[in-house]
Short mmCIF file of C-alpha atoms in Angstrom, two decimals:
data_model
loop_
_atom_site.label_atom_id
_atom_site.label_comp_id
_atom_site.label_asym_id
_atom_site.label_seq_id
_atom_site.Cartn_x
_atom_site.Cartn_y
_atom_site.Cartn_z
CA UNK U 1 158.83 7.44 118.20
CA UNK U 2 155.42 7.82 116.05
CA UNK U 3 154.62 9.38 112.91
CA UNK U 4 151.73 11.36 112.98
CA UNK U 5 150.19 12.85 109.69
CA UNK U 6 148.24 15.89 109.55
CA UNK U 7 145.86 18.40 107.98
CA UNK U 8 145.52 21.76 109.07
CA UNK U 9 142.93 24.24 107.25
CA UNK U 10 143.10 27.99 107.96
CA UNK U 11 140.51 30.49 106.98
CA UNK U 12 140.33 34.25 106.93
CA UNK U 13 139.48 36.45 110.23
CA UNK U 14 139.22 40.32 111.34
CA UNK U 15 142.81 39.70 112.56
CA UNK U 16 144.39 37.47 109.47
CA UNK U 17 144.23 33.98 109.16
CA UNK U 18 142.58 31.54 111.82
CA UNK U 19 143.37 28.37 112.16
CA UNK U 20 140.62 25.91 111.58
CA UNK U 21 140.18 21.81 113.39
CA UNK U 22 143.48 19.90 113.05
CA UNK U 23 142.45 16.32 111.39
CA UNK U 24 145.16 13.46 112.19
CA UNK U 25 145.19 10.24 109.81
CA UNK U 26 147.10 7.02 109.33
CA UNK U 27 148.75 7.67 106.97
CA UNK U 28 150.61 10.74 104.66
CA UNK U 29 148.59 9.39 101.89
CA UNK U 30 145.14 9.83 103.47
CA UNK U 31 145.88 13.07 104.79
CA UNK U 32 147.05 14.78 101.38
CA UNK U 33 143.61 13.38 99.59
CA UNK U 34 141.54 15.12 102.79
CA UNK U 35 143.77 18.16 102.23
CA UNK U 36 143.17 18.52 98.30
CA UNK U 37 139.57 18.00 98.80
CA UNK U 38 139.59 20.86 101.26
CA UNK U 39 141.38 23.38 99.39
CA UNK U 40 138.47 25.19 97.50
CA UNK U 41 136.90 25.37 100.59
CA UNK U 42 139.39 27.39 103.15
CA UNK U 43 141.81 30.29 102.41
CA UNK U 44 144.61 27.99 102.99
CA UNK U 45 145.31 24.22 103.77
CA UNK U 46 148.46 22.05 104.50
CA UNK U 47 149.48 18.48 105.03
CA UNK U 48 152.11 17.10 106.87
CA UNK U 49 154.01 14.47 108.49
CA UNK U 50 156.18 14.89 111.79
CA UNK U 51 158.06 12.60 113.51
CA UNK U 52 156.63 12.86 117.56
CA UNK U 53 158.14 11.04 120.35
CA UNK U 54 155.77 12.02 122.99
CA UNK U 55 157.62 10.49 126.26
CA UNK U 56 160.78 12.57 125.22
CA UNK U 57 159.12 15.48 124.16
CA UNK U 58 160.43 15.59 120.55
CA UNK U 59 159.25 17.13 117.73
CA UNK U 60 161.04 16.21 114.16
CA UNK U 61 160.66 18.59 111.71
CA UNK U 62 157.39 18.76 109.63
CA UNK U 63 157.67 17.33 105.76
CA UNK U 64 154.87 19.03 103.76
CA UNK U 65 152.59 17.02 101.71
CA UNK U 66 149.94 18.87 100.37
CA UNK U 67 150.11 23.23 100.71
CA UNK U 68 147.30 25.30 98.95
CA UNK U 69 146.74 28.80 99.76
CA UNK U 70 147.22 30.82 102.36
CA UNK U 71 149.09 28.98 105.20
CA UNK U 72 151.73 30.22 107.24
CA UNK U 73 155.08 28.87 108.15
CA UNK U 74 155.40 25.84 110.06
#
């Protein structure tokens, strides 16, 4: 089992919001810097950290690092 670390921006769209790239990094550290510095520049951003065991197929359940805006629920 991995930890992966994650930023996810969304921005608006005719039909609410859209969700923009997904950016992995290293660590939760890393990816709640590159989420603050995105944050004046989408409607919504969020940072996270799941636990993934991809053989299994098991998710863990996301831990939020960084949330600014609009972003819906995980």
């Amino acid at each position: 089992m991995e930890t992966i670390h994650v930023v996810q921006p969304f921005d608006h769209a005719k039909q609410g919001l859209k969700a923009g790239q997904v950016l992995q990094f290293k660590t939760a550290d890393e990816a709640a810097r590159r989420a603050a510095l995105m944050a004046d520049k989408h409607a919504g951003v969020i940072a996270y950290s799941m636990d993934v065991d991809e053989e299994g197929g098991d998710y863990g359940t996301p831990r939020v690092l960084f949330q600014s805006g609009e972003v819906p629920e995980l």
